[in-house]
C-alpha cells in the first residue's frame, strides 16, 4: 500500500500540484526505514543488486550520472509501478522524492505556499525523524545504487539546511571529520568524499552572492583536516596490492579524492583569501607528481594529469571569463609559481620518461580490443597533450617571474629538451607520413586535434619568446651578428619559433582563412589573444618572418615538380596538400646545412643518426597529401560566411578550398601534383618572377601552374609561403570587415583589423620591391 501512496506523491510533486494533507503525513511517508536490511529478504536483494562480475560491483569512485537515471527520466517508470516491490525499491523511491522535493523547494518557478509546505516537511524530517543520520547510514551500503542516491540526497539536504538555517548539519560534519581523521582505517571514506564534493557543486551552482559565505561555513571546519588527509592519502604505499585494481577500495578512495580536489580548485576563485585546502594542490604538487610516476592504475594517473592541466589553465580560463575580482590576488600568483617550480624540477629529472602513455584501453564492456587496434603502439594523445601543456604553462609562469635571462635559460632549454624527446617518442604516427619532423612542427602535430589546448600552448610559447627577447634586449643594447644567429638557432632547436609555429598551423589548415575566422568567433579558445600578440610581433619582425618563409620554400626546391593542370572552373582555385612543407628548413643560416651533435640542451627532434652517432638537422618531411586530405575533412566550419544575401556582390569569386575528392580521379598529372606537394593558384602566381603578381581579370585565360623550383642563380627564390600566408591573412581581414559592416561580428574587431591592415601594407611593399 505504501508504494502506491509514494507513487501518487511523486506524481503530485513532479507536476507541481500542492500537497493537500498535513506535513506530518508526508514526512512519515518518505521517512526512511533503515532498521531493517536495505535489501529486504535475500531473494529480493539478489534480484535487484547490480552484478559484481568483472570487478565493477564496488567501484564507487566513478561518476554514476550515466548509470543512475535523472529525476525527470524516472517519471514514467515510477508512475507505473505495481505494488509488488521489496523494501529496496520503496527506499529508492523515497530517496528520489527527497532529492526532487529539495530541488522544488529551491525553485522560484514553484508557488510560495508549495515551497513553504516542502520546507515544513523537511524540518520535521530533520528534527523528528533524524533523516540525516539515516542517510549517513545508507552511505555504507554495499548496494552502490542506494549508496549513490543517499549521497546525492544527503548533499542536497545539507546545503538546503545551510541556506535556510545558516548552519552546517552537525551529523554530516561529525561523520566527515571521523572518516577523514580515521584514514586509512576508517570506513566509508569514498562516500564521505563524494558527498562533500556534491555539496560543493551545489554551492557553486547557487547565486554568486551566496557562494562565498556558504563555502567558508562548509570548508572552514574541514580545512586543516583536509590538508592532513591530502598528506596521508598521497603519501600512501601505492606499490602495495591494494592498488592493483582500479576497483579496489583503496583506488576508490583515491579516485573520489581526485574528484574532490577538482571541485576545490573550481571553488577557490569565490574567496578573496582562499583556504588552505583550496591551495594545497598547488603548494604540495610534488605529492601528486610522485603518485603519477608510481604503479597505480593508469585510469588514476590520467585523472591526476588532467587535474594538473586544469591547475595550469586555471588562471587563463578564469581570466577569459572575467567573473571574479580575485584573479590577480597574490596567493594565486604565488601558488602558480610554486607549482611551476616543482613541475620543471621533476621534468628536468626525466620524470616524463616514467609515465607510460599506453595504458589499457577501454573496450566498452567487451574483453577484447576492436579489430585492427594495437595497444602496444597507440599512445594516449589526450594525456600527451595534457602533459605537454602542463610543462609549457609551467615554463610560461616561471619565465614571467624571472628578472634576467640567466635565471631561466638553463632550466628552459633542459625542460624543452625533455619535452621534445618525450613527444617524439609518443606522437601519433601516420601510415602515410614520414616520422621525421621539424622541431617547430611538434606543436601542431601534438595539439592539432584539440583547438583550445593548441592555442593555449601556442600562446605560452609566444609569451616565452617575447619575454626572452625582451630580456636579451635589456641585457645588451647592441647584439652582435653572432649572438643574433645563436639566438635564432636556439629558438628553432627548442621548437618555439613563433613564425614557424604559425606557418605550420596555416599549412595544416591549407591556408583556409575561414578556419581562422571560426577560431576568432568562438569563445572556447584564446585564439584572439594569441593572434593579436602574434600580429604585433609580426609587425616588428617582418624581415624574420620573410626569412622563415624563404626557408620553407627552400625545402620545395629540391623536388622540381611541374604542374600543368587546368582547373575545371575559371574562378581562382587553391589546391593545397599536406606535403607543401616537405623538407622544410628553419635553420638560422639558410645557405649552410648545419649539423649538431645531440646534446641534452639542444635536442634533435628527428630519428636519424649517422655512422659517427651525430644527428643532422635535416630538412624533414611533413605530412603527405593523404594526411592533409583526412585532416581537412575533420575541419568543420562553424558558419558559412558566404551565405548571406549580398555575398555574391562582395565575394571575389575565389574558392576557399578545393576538396581533393571532387577532382577527376583519372587525371594522372593532377595525382602527381598532389603527391609531390605542389600548391597552385593559377591566376595569382607568375612563374617568370619571384614576386607576387596581381590577380588577372576574371576573363583572362588560365595558364599552367607555376613550377615549384627556385631560380637558377638562387638569388630570388620563389616566395610561395610568404604569398600564401599573407593571402590567408588578407582574406581573413576581408571576411571580418564584411561581417563588421553587417553588424554580425560578436565584438569590436577594429584593433585586430588595424593589425591585419598593417600586415597587408608590409606584404604589398614586398611585392613592389
Tab-separated table of C-alpha atoms in Angstrom, residues 148-546:
chain	number	residue	atom	x	y	z
A	148	UNK	CA	24.826	6.876	-4.575
A	149	UNK	CA	21.234	8.049	-4.112
A	150	UNK	CA	21.808	8.501	-0.378
A	151	UNK	CA	24.933	10.569	-1.064
A	152	UNK	CA	23.102	12.842	-3.522
A	153	UNK	CA	20.118	13.270	-1.191
A	154	UNK	CA	22.357	13.981	1.803
A	155	UNK	CA	24.318	16.606	-0.160
A	156	UNK	CA	21.117	18.398	-1.159
A	157	UNK	CA	19.776	18.201	2.384
A	158	UNK	CA	22.963	19.602	3.955
A	159	UNK	CA	23.041	22.532	1.548
A	160	UNK	CA	19.295	23.145	1.999
A	161	UNK	CA	19.779	23.344	5.771
A	162	UNK	CA	22.804	25.626	5.335
A	163	UNK	CA	20.757	28.085	3.268
A	164	UNK	CA	17.646	28.013	5.431
A	165	UNK	CA	19.233	27.939	8.907
A	166	UNK	CA	22.692	29.366	8.107
A	167	UNK	CA	24.258	26.400	9.906
A	168	UNK	CA	26.162	23.288	8.889
A	169	UNK	CA	24.483	19.963	9.573
A	170	UNK	CA	26.071	18.576	12.738
A	171	UNK	CA	25.559	14.900	11.921
A	172	UNK	CA	27.177	15.234	8.498
A	173	UNK	CA	30.091	17.291	9.812
A	174	UNK	CA	30.775	14.796	12.594
A	175	UNK	CA	30.676	11.911	10.118
A	176	UNK	CA	33.077	13.699	7.737
A	177	UNK	CA	35.593	14.516	10.477
A	178	UNK	CA	35.588	10.936	11.745
A	179	UNK	CA	36.052	9.471	8.270
A	180	UNK	CA	38.888	11.819	7.264
A	181	UNK	CA	40.741	11.671	10.584
A	182	UNK	CA	40.390	7.905	10.748
A	183	UNK	CA	42.009	7.244	7.363
A	184	UNK	CA	43.213	4.683	6.389
A	185	UNK	CA	41.400	2.569	8.975
A	186	UNK	CA	38.024	4.320	8.754
A	187	UNK	CA	35.241	3.014	6.554
A	188	UNK	CA	33.062	4.954	4.115
A	189	UNK	CA	35.880	7.344	3.179
A	190	UNK	CA	34.934	7.376	-0.508
A	191	UNK	CA	31.283	8.073	0.361
A	192	UNK	CA	32.360	10.945	2.608
A	193	UNK	CA	34.495	12.481	-0.157
A	194	UNK	CA	31.775	12.080	-2.777
A	195	UNK	CA	29.186	13.710	-0.538
A	196	UNK	CA	31.436	16.682	0.208
A	197	UNK	CA	32.172	17.125	-3.497
A	198	UNK	CA	28.425	17.026	-4.265
A	199	UNK	CA	27.709	19.689	-1.620
A	200	UNK	CA	30.391	21.960	-3.082
A	201	UNK	CA	28.987	21.503	-6.588
A	202	UNK	CA	25.544	22.556	-5.386
A	203	UNK	CA	27.149	25.585	-3.748
A	204	UNK	CA	28.862	26.604	-6.975
A	205	UNK	CA	25.548	26.382	-8.836
A	206	UNK	CA	23.925	28.892	-6.470
A	207	UNK	CA	23.762	32.639	-6.953
A	208	UNK	CA	27.205	34.312	-6.892
A	209	UNK	CA	26.365	36.446	-3.886
A	210	UNK	CA	25.685	33.421	-1.703
A	211	UNK	CA	28.664	31.280	-2.690
A	212	UNK	CA	31.473	32.814	-0.644
A	213	UNK	CA	29.670	32.669	2.688
A	214	UNK	CA	28.446	29.116	2.128
A	215	UNK	CA	31.891	27.905	1.101
A	216	UNK	CA	33.508	29.381	4.210
A	217	UNK	CA	30.960	27.739	6.513
A	218	UNK	CA	31.371	24.362	4.806
A	219	UNK	CA	35.150	24.259	4.425
A	220	UNK	CA	36.446	26.169	7.451
A	221	UNK	CA	35.766	23.297	9.931
A	222	UNK	CA	37.357	20.821	7.495
A	223	UNK	CA	40.311	22.938	6.320
A	224	UNK	CA	43.082	21.510	8.496
A	225	UNK	CA	41.608	18.006	8.350
A	226	UNK	CA	41.574	18.021	4.539
A	227	UNK	CA	45.227	19.072	4.421
A	228	UNK	CA	46.132	16.216	6.747
A	229	UNK	CA	44.106	13.807	4.630
A	230	UNK	CA	45.887	15.105	1.490
A	231	UNK	CA	49.232	14.236	3.068
A	232	UNK	CA	48.036	10.837	4.275
A	233	UNK	CA	46.401	9.533	1.109
A	234	UNK	CA	49.036	10.817	-1.325
A	235	UNK	CA	51.947	9.501	0.748
A	236	UNK	CA	50.403	6.055	0.907
A	237	UNK	CA	52.228	2.928	-0.295
A	238	UNK	CA	50.918	2.826	-3.840
A	239	UNK	CA	53.042	-0.167	-4.766
A	240	UNK	CA	51.031	-2.389	-2.431
A	241	UNK	CA	48.446	-4.920	-3.581
A	242	UNK	CA	45.630	-2.573	-2.533
A	243	UNK	CA	46.114	-0.517	-5.703
A	244	UNK	CA	46.467	-3.319	-8.230
A	245	UNK	CA	42.891	-2.843	-9.432
A	246	UNK	CA	41.054	0.424	-10.179
A	247	UNK	CA	38.003	-1.130	-8.480
A	248	UNK	CA	39.617	-1.782	-5.114
A	249	UNK	CA	38.603	0.198	-2.047
A	250	UNK	CA	41.970	1.997	-1.941
A	251	UNK	CA	41.685	3.027	-5.601
A	252	UNK	CA	38.083	4.058	-4.987
A	253	UNK	CA	39.200	6.357	-2.158
A	254	UNK	CA	41.892	7.934	-4.320
A	255	UNK	CA	39.571	8.482	-7.300
A	256	UNK	CA	36.974	10.107	-5.041
A	257	UNK	CA	39.641	12.386	-3.583
A	258	UNK	CA	40.799	13.472	-7.047
A	259	UNK	CA	37.208	14.431	-7.852
A	260	UNK	CA	37.065	16.451	-4.617
A	261	UNK	CA	40.326	18.232	-5.450
A	262	UNK	CA	38.848	19.252	-8.786
A	263	UNK	CA	35.845	20.851	-7.076
A	264	UNK	CA	38.088	22.560	-4.515
A	265	UNK	CA	40.105	24.001	-7.389
A	266	UNK	CA	36.972	25.363	-9.032
A	267	UNK	CA	35.770	26.881	-5.753
A	268	UNK	CA	38.887	28.857	-4.806
A	269	UNK	CA	38.020	31.749	-7.096
A	270	UNK	CA	34.963	32.529	-4.966
A	271	UNK	CA	37.027	33.558	-1.926
A	272	UNK	CA	39.236	36.614	-1.658
A	273	UNK	CA	41.554	34.687	0.667
A	274	UNK	CA	41.330	31.016	-0.318
A	275	UNK	CA	41.547	28.382	2.395
A	276	UNK	CA	44.494	26.097	2.780
A	277	UNK	CA	42.569	23.114	1.407
A	278	UNK	CA	41.917	25.107	-1.787
A	279	UNK	CA	45.627	25.868	-2.215
A	280	UNK	CA	47.131	22.573	-1.135
A	281	UNK	CA	47.214	21.120	-4.645
A	282	UNK	CA	49.467	23.976	-5.790
A	283	UNK	CA	51.663	24.125	-2.704
A	284	UNK	CA	52.247	20.362	-2.453
A	285	UNK	CA	52.029	19.321	-6.078
A	286	UNK	CA	55.100	17.103	-5.628
A	287	UNK	CA	52.849	14.565	-3.875
A	288	UNK	CA	50.679	14.339	-6.982
A	289	UNK	CA	53.711	14.035	-9.274
A	290	UNK	CA	55.021	11.150	-7.190
A	291	UNK	CA	51.669	9.369	-7.394
A	292	UNK	CA	51.618	9.794	-11.182
A	293	UNK	CA	55.017	8.121	-11.518
A	294	UNK	CA	54.052	5.242	-9.174
A	295	UNK	CA	52.475	1.931	-10.140
A	296	UNK	CA	48.850	2.911	-9.533
A	297	UNK	CA	46.263	2.021	-12.214
A	298	UNK	CA	46.502	4.091	-15.378
A	299	UNK	CA	42.984	5.496	-15.004
A	300	UNK	CA	44.023	7.253	-11.777
A	301	UNK	CA	47.213	8.587	-13.358
A	302	UNK	CA	45.159	10.022	-16.193
A	303	UNK	CA	42.728	11.728	-13.813
A	304	UNK	CA	45.627	13.306	-11.914
A	305	UNK	CA	47.350	14.502	-15.102
A	306	UNK	CA	44.140	16.091	-16.352
A	307	UNK	CA	43.729	17.710	-12.924
A	308	UNK	CA	47.214	19.226	-13.256
A	309	UNK	CA	46.218	20.561	-16.658
A	310	UNK	CA	43.226	22.291	-15.068
A	311	UNK	CA	45.558	23.797	-12.480
A	312	UNK	CA	47.908	25.368	-15.016
A	313	UNK	CA	44.989	26.595	-17.124
A	314	UNK	CA	43.025	27.832	-14.128
A	315	UNK	CA	44.095	31.462	-14.268
A	316	UNK	CA	43.910	31.860	-18.040
A	317	UNK	CA	40.470	30.275	-18.304
A	318	UNK	CA	39.097	32.347	-15.421
A	319	UNK	CA	40.719	35.469	-16.884
A	320	UNK	CA	38.770	34.819	-20.064
A	321	UNK	CA	35.516	34.564	-18.126
A	322	UNK	CA	36.296	37.707	-16.147
A	323	UNK	CA	33.901	36.677	-13.431
A	324	UNK	CA	35.922	37.326	-10.287
A	325	UNK	CA	37.882	40.264	-8.869
A	326	UNK	CA	40.275	37.887	-7.087
A	327	UNK	CA	42.179	36.602	-10.139
A	328	UNK	CA	45.156	38.893	-9.598
A	329	UNK	CA	45.454	38.047	-5.906
A	330	UNK	CA	48.988	37.457	-4.635
A	331	UNK	CA	48.070	33.989	-3.414
A	332	UNK	CA	47.105	32.801	-6.897
A	333	UNK	CA	50.329	34.085	-8.469
A	334	UNK	CA	52.318	32.598	-5.599
A	335	UNK	CA	50.602	29.245	-5.994
A	336	UNK	CA	51.121	29.156	-9.766
A	337	UNK	CA	54.808	29.901	-9.350
A	338	UNK	CA	55.209	27.226	-6.665
A	339	UNK	CA	53.551	24.645	-8.915
A	340	UNK	CA	55.691	25.691	-11.895
A	341	UNK	CA	58.953	25.401	-9.982
A	342	UNK	CA	58.213	21.862	-8.813
A	343	UNK	CA	56.951	20.702	-12.206
A	344	UNK	CA	60.048	21.992	-14.011
A	345	UNK	CA	62.293	20.476	-11.373
A	346	UNK	CA	60.913	16.962	-11.874
A	347	UNK	CA	60.764	17.351	-15.664
A	348	UNK	CA	64.481	18.098	-15.689
A	349	UNK	CA	64.967	14.877	-13.709
A	350	UNK	CA	63.423	12.815	-16.565
A	351	UNK	CA	60.081	12.492	-14.781
A	352	UNK	CA	58.272	12.404	-18.130
A	353	UNK	CA	60.014	9.177	-19.114
A	354	UNK	CA	58.470	7.411	-16.126
A	355	UNK	CA	54.927	7.936	-17.418
A	356	UNK	CA	53.651	5.293	-19.837
A	357	UNK	CA	51.052	6.551	-22.278
A	358	UNK	CA	49.943	3.127	-23.456
A	359	UNK	CA	47.514	2.308	-20.704
A	360	UNK	CA	44.978	-0.480	-21.041
A	361	UNK	CA	42.204	0.566	-23.364
A	362	UNK	CA	38.545	0.596	-22.565
A	363	UNK	CA	36.746	-1.997	-24.644
A	364	UNK	CA	33.252	-0.612	-23.903
A	365	UNK	CA	32.156	-3.660	-21.958
A	366	UNK	CA	33.944	-6.208	-24.095
A	367	UNK	CA	37.030	-8.155	-23.064
A	368	UNK	CA	38.687	-7.799	-26.480
A	369	UNK	CA	40.021	-4.833	-28.386
A	370	UNK	CA	38.452	-3.680	-31.613
A	371	UNK	CA	39.806	-5.277	-34.819
A	372	UNK	CA	42.943	-3.557	-36.025
A	373	UNK	CA	43.681	-1.886	-32.697
A	374	UNK	CA	47.256	-2.299	-31.490
A	375	UNK	CA	47.512	-1.392	-27.819
A	376	UNK	CA	51.285	-1.741	-27.930
A	377	UNK	CA	51.677	1.093	-30.443
A	378	UNK	CA	48.932	3.594	-29.702
A	379	UNK	CA	49.706	6.336	-27.223
A	380	UNK	CA	47.111	8.237	-25.267
A	381	UNK	CA	47.082	11.526	-27.150
A	382	UNK	CA	44.847	13.177	-24.549
A	383	UNK	CA	47.431	12.590	-21.824
A	384	UNK	CA	50.262	13.557	-24.173
A	385	UNK	CA	48.621	16.916	-24.835
A	386	UNK	CA	47.871	17.434	-21.148
A	387	UNK	CA	51.450	16.727	-20.047
A	388	UNK	CA	52.866	18.947	-22.796
A	389	UNK	CA	50.578	21.786	-21.796
A	390	UNK	CA	51.483	21.410	-18.113
A	391	UNK	CA	55.180	21.785	-18.957
A	392	UNK	CA	54.610	24.727	-21.320
A	393	UNK	CA	52.432	26.655	-18.898
A	394	UNK	CA	54.905	25.984	-16.091
A	395	UNK	CA	57.650	27.458	-18.275
A	396	UNK	CA	55.471	30.456	-19.044
A	397	UNK	CA	54.815	31.199	-15.356
A	398	UNK	CA	58.453	30.664	-14.433
A	399	UNK	CA	59.798	32.924	-17.161
A	400	UNK	CA	57.173	35.563	-16.475
A	401	UNK	CA	58.516	35.882	-12.932
A	402	UNK	CA	62.218	35.889	-13.921
A	403	UNK	CA	64.123	39.145	-13.906
A	404	UNK	CA	67.106	38.063	-16.016
A	405	UNK	CA	67.735	35.630	-18.829
A	406	UNK	CA	70.339	33.764	-16.792
A	407	UNK	CA	67.742	32.808	-14.173
A	408	UNK	CA	65.698	30.685	-16.530
A	409	UNK	CA	67.714	29.939	-19.669
A	410	UNK	CA	69.260	26.699	-18.431
A	411	UNK	CA	66.019	25.340	-16.988
A	412	UNK	CA	64.107	26.294	-20.102
A	413	UNK	CA	66.464	24.579	-22.529
A	414	UNK	CA	66.601	21.473	-20.356
A	415	UNK	CA	62.820	21.292	-19.937
A	416	UNK	CA	62.163	21.817	-23.646
A	417	UNK	CA	64.747	19.158	-24.433
A	418	UNK	CA	62.940	16.642	-22.237
A	419	UNK	CA	59.555	17.632	-23.634
A	420	UNK	CA	60.600	17.363	-27.290
A	421	UNK	CA	62.142	13.935	-26.736
A	422	UNK	CA	59.023	12.800	-24.884
A	423	UNK	CA	56.727	13.998	-27.669
A	424	UNK	CA	58.934	12.463	-30.336
A	425	UNK	CA	58.526	9.045	-28.756
A	426	UNK	CA	54.753	9.329	-28.359
A	427	UNK	CA	53.464	11.473	-31.220
A	428	UNK	CA	50.790	9.584	-33.121
A	429	UNK	CA	52.291	8.196	-36.336
A	430	UNK	CA	50.545	8.184	-39.675
A	431	UNK	CA	50.810	5.407	-42.189
A	432	UNK	CA	51.397	7.955	-44.972
A	433	UNK	CA	53.681	10.427	-43.196
A	434	UNK	CA	57.406	10.354	-42.666
A	435	UNK	CA	58.299	10.135	-38.952
A	436	UNK	CA	60.961	12.835	-39.173
A	437	UNK	CA	59.592	16.303	-38.454
A	438	UNK	CA	60.945	19.793	-37.953
A	439	UNK	CA	61.439	20.950	-34.366
A	440	UNK	CA	58.840	23.710	-34.511
A	441	UNK	CA	56.256	21.418	-36.100
A	442	UNK	CA	55.834	19.413	-32.899
A	443	UNK	CA	53.165	21.742	-31.537
A	444	UNK	CA	50.782	21.346	-34.469
A	445	UNK	CA	51.374	17.585	-34.556
A	446	UNK	CA	50.587	17.131	-30.868
A	447	UNK	CA	47.755	19.639	-30.433
A	448	UNK	CA	46.005	19.770	-33.810
A	449	UNK	CA	43.088	17.641	-32.620
A	450	UNK	CA	42.310	19.898	-29.623
A	451	UNK	CA	41.764	23.535	-30.559
A	452	UNK	CA	41.608	25.107	-27.110
A	453	UNK	CA	44.742	23.358	-25.879
A	454	UNK	CA	46.613	24.135	-29.094
A	455	UNK	CA	46.139	27.881	-28.772
A	456	UNK	CA	46.960	27.813	-25.065
A	457	UNK	CA	50.214	26.060	-25.948
A	458	UNK	CA	50.949	28.433	-28.834
A	459	UNK	CA	50.238	31.442	-26.637
A	460	UNK	CA	52.518	30.102	-23.897
A	461	UNK	CA	55.420	29.635	-26.334
A	462	UNK	CA	54.795	33.056	-27.843
A	463	UNK	CA	54.918	34.690	-24.407
A	464	UNK	CA	58.122	32.792	-23.640
A	465	UNK	CA	59.649	34.051	-26.882
A	466	UNK	CA	58.624	37.656	-26.181
A	467	UNK	CA	59.989	37.553	-22.633
A	468	UNK	CA	63.327	36.098	-23.733
A	469	UNK	CA	63.593	38.682	-26.494
A	470	UNK	CA	62.877	41.492	-24.038
A	471	UNK	CA	65.419	40.170	-21.526
A	472	UNK	CA	68.069	39.920	-24.244
A	473	UNK	CA	67.464	43.477	-25.389
A	474	UNK	CA	67.567	44.752	-21.814
A	475	UNK	CA	70.858	42.984	-21.147
A	476	UNK	CA	72.633	44.373	-24.225
A	477	UNK	CA	71.722	47.363	-26.347
A	478	UNK	CA	73.576	46.179	-29.439
A	479	UNK	CA	73.792	42.452	-30.074
A	480	UNK	CA	76.443	41.146	-32.443
A	481	UNK	CA	75.528	39.165	-35.535
A	482	UNK	CA	76.959	36.028	-33.939
A	483	UNK	CA	74.728	36.488	-30.891
A	484	UNK	CA	71.689	37.022	-33.101
A	485	UNK	CA	72.423	33.867	-35.097
A	486	UNK	CA	72.966	31.877	-31.922
A	487	UNK	CA	69.645	33.145	-30.529
A	488	UNK	CA	67.793	32.214	-33.720
A	489	UNK	CA	69.343	28.760	-33.752
A	490	UNK	CA	68.362	28.063	-30.134
A	491	UNK	CA	64.814	29.249	-30.772
A	492	UNK	CA	64.451	26.804	-33.655
A	493	UNK	CA	66.236	23.988	-31.851
A	494	UNK	CA	63.929	24.343	-28.845
A	495	UNK	CA	60.880	24.281	-31.100
A	496	UNK	CA	59.305	27.626	-30.201
A	497	UNK	CA	59.954	29.966	-33.115
A	498	UNK	CA	56.607	31.797	-33.361
A	499	UNK	CA	56.776	32.288	-37.116
A	500	UNK	CA	57.428	28.602	-37.782
A	501	UNK	CA	54.625	27.609	-35.427
A	502	UNK	CA	52.149	29.920	-37.155
A	503	UNK	CA	53.172	28.820	-40.656
A	504	UNK	CA	52.991	25.135	-39.776
A	505	UNK	CA	49.474	25.689	-38.490
A	506	UNK	CA	48.450	27.543	-41.652
A	507	UNK	CA	49.865	24.673	-43.667
A	508	UNK	CA	47.831	22.135	-41.680
A	509	UNK	CA	44.578	24.010	-42.427
A	510	UNK	CA	45.544	24.544	-46.082
A	511	UNK	CA	45.678	28.344	-45.591
A	512	UNK	CA	41.915	28.460	-45.188
A	513	UNK	CA	41.040	31.835	-43.679
A	514	UNK	CA	37.551	30.675	-42.663
A	515	UNK	CA	39.114	28.305	-40.132
A	516	UNK	CA	40.854	31.273	-38.531
A	517	UNK	CA	37.559	33.148	-38.577
A	518	UNK	CA	35.886	30.247	-36.768
A	519	UNK	CA	38.511	30.451	-34.023
A	520	UNK	CA	38.094	34.211	-33.712
A	521	UNK	CA	34.334	33.951	-33.311
A	522	UNK	CA	34.452	31.001	-30.940
A	523	UNK	CA	34.666	31.761	-27.224
A	524	UNK	CA	36.173	28.353	-26.453
A	525	UNK	CA	39.761	29.209	-27.363
A	526	UNK	CA	42.239	32.005	-26.654
A	527	UNK	CA	42.975	32.406	-30.377
A	528	UNK	CA	42.018	36.089	-30.373
A	529	UNK	CA	44.584	36.892	-27.690
A	530	UNK	CA	47.207	34.793	-29.446
A	531	UNK	CA	46.587	36.340	-32.867
A	532	UNK	CA	46.713	39.920	-31.568
A	533	UNK	CA	50.033	39.248	-29.815
A	534	UNK	CA	51.454	37.474	-32.836
A	535	UNK	CA	50.431	40.179	-35.309
A	536	UNK	CA	52.091	42.788	-33.098
A	537	UNK	CA	55.261	40.688	-33.175
A	538	UNK	CA	54.915	40.210	-36.924
A	539	UNK	CA	54.931	43.972	-37.396
A	540	UNK	CA	58.260	44.191	-35.539
A	541	UNK	CA	59.867	41.075	-37.042
A	542	UNK	CA	58.634	41.229	-40.600
A	543	UNK	CA	62.061	40.508	-42.066
A	544	UNK	CA	62.486	37.484	-39.791
A	545	UNK	CA	59.078	36.257	-40.960
A	546	UNK	CA	60.117	36.635	-44.588
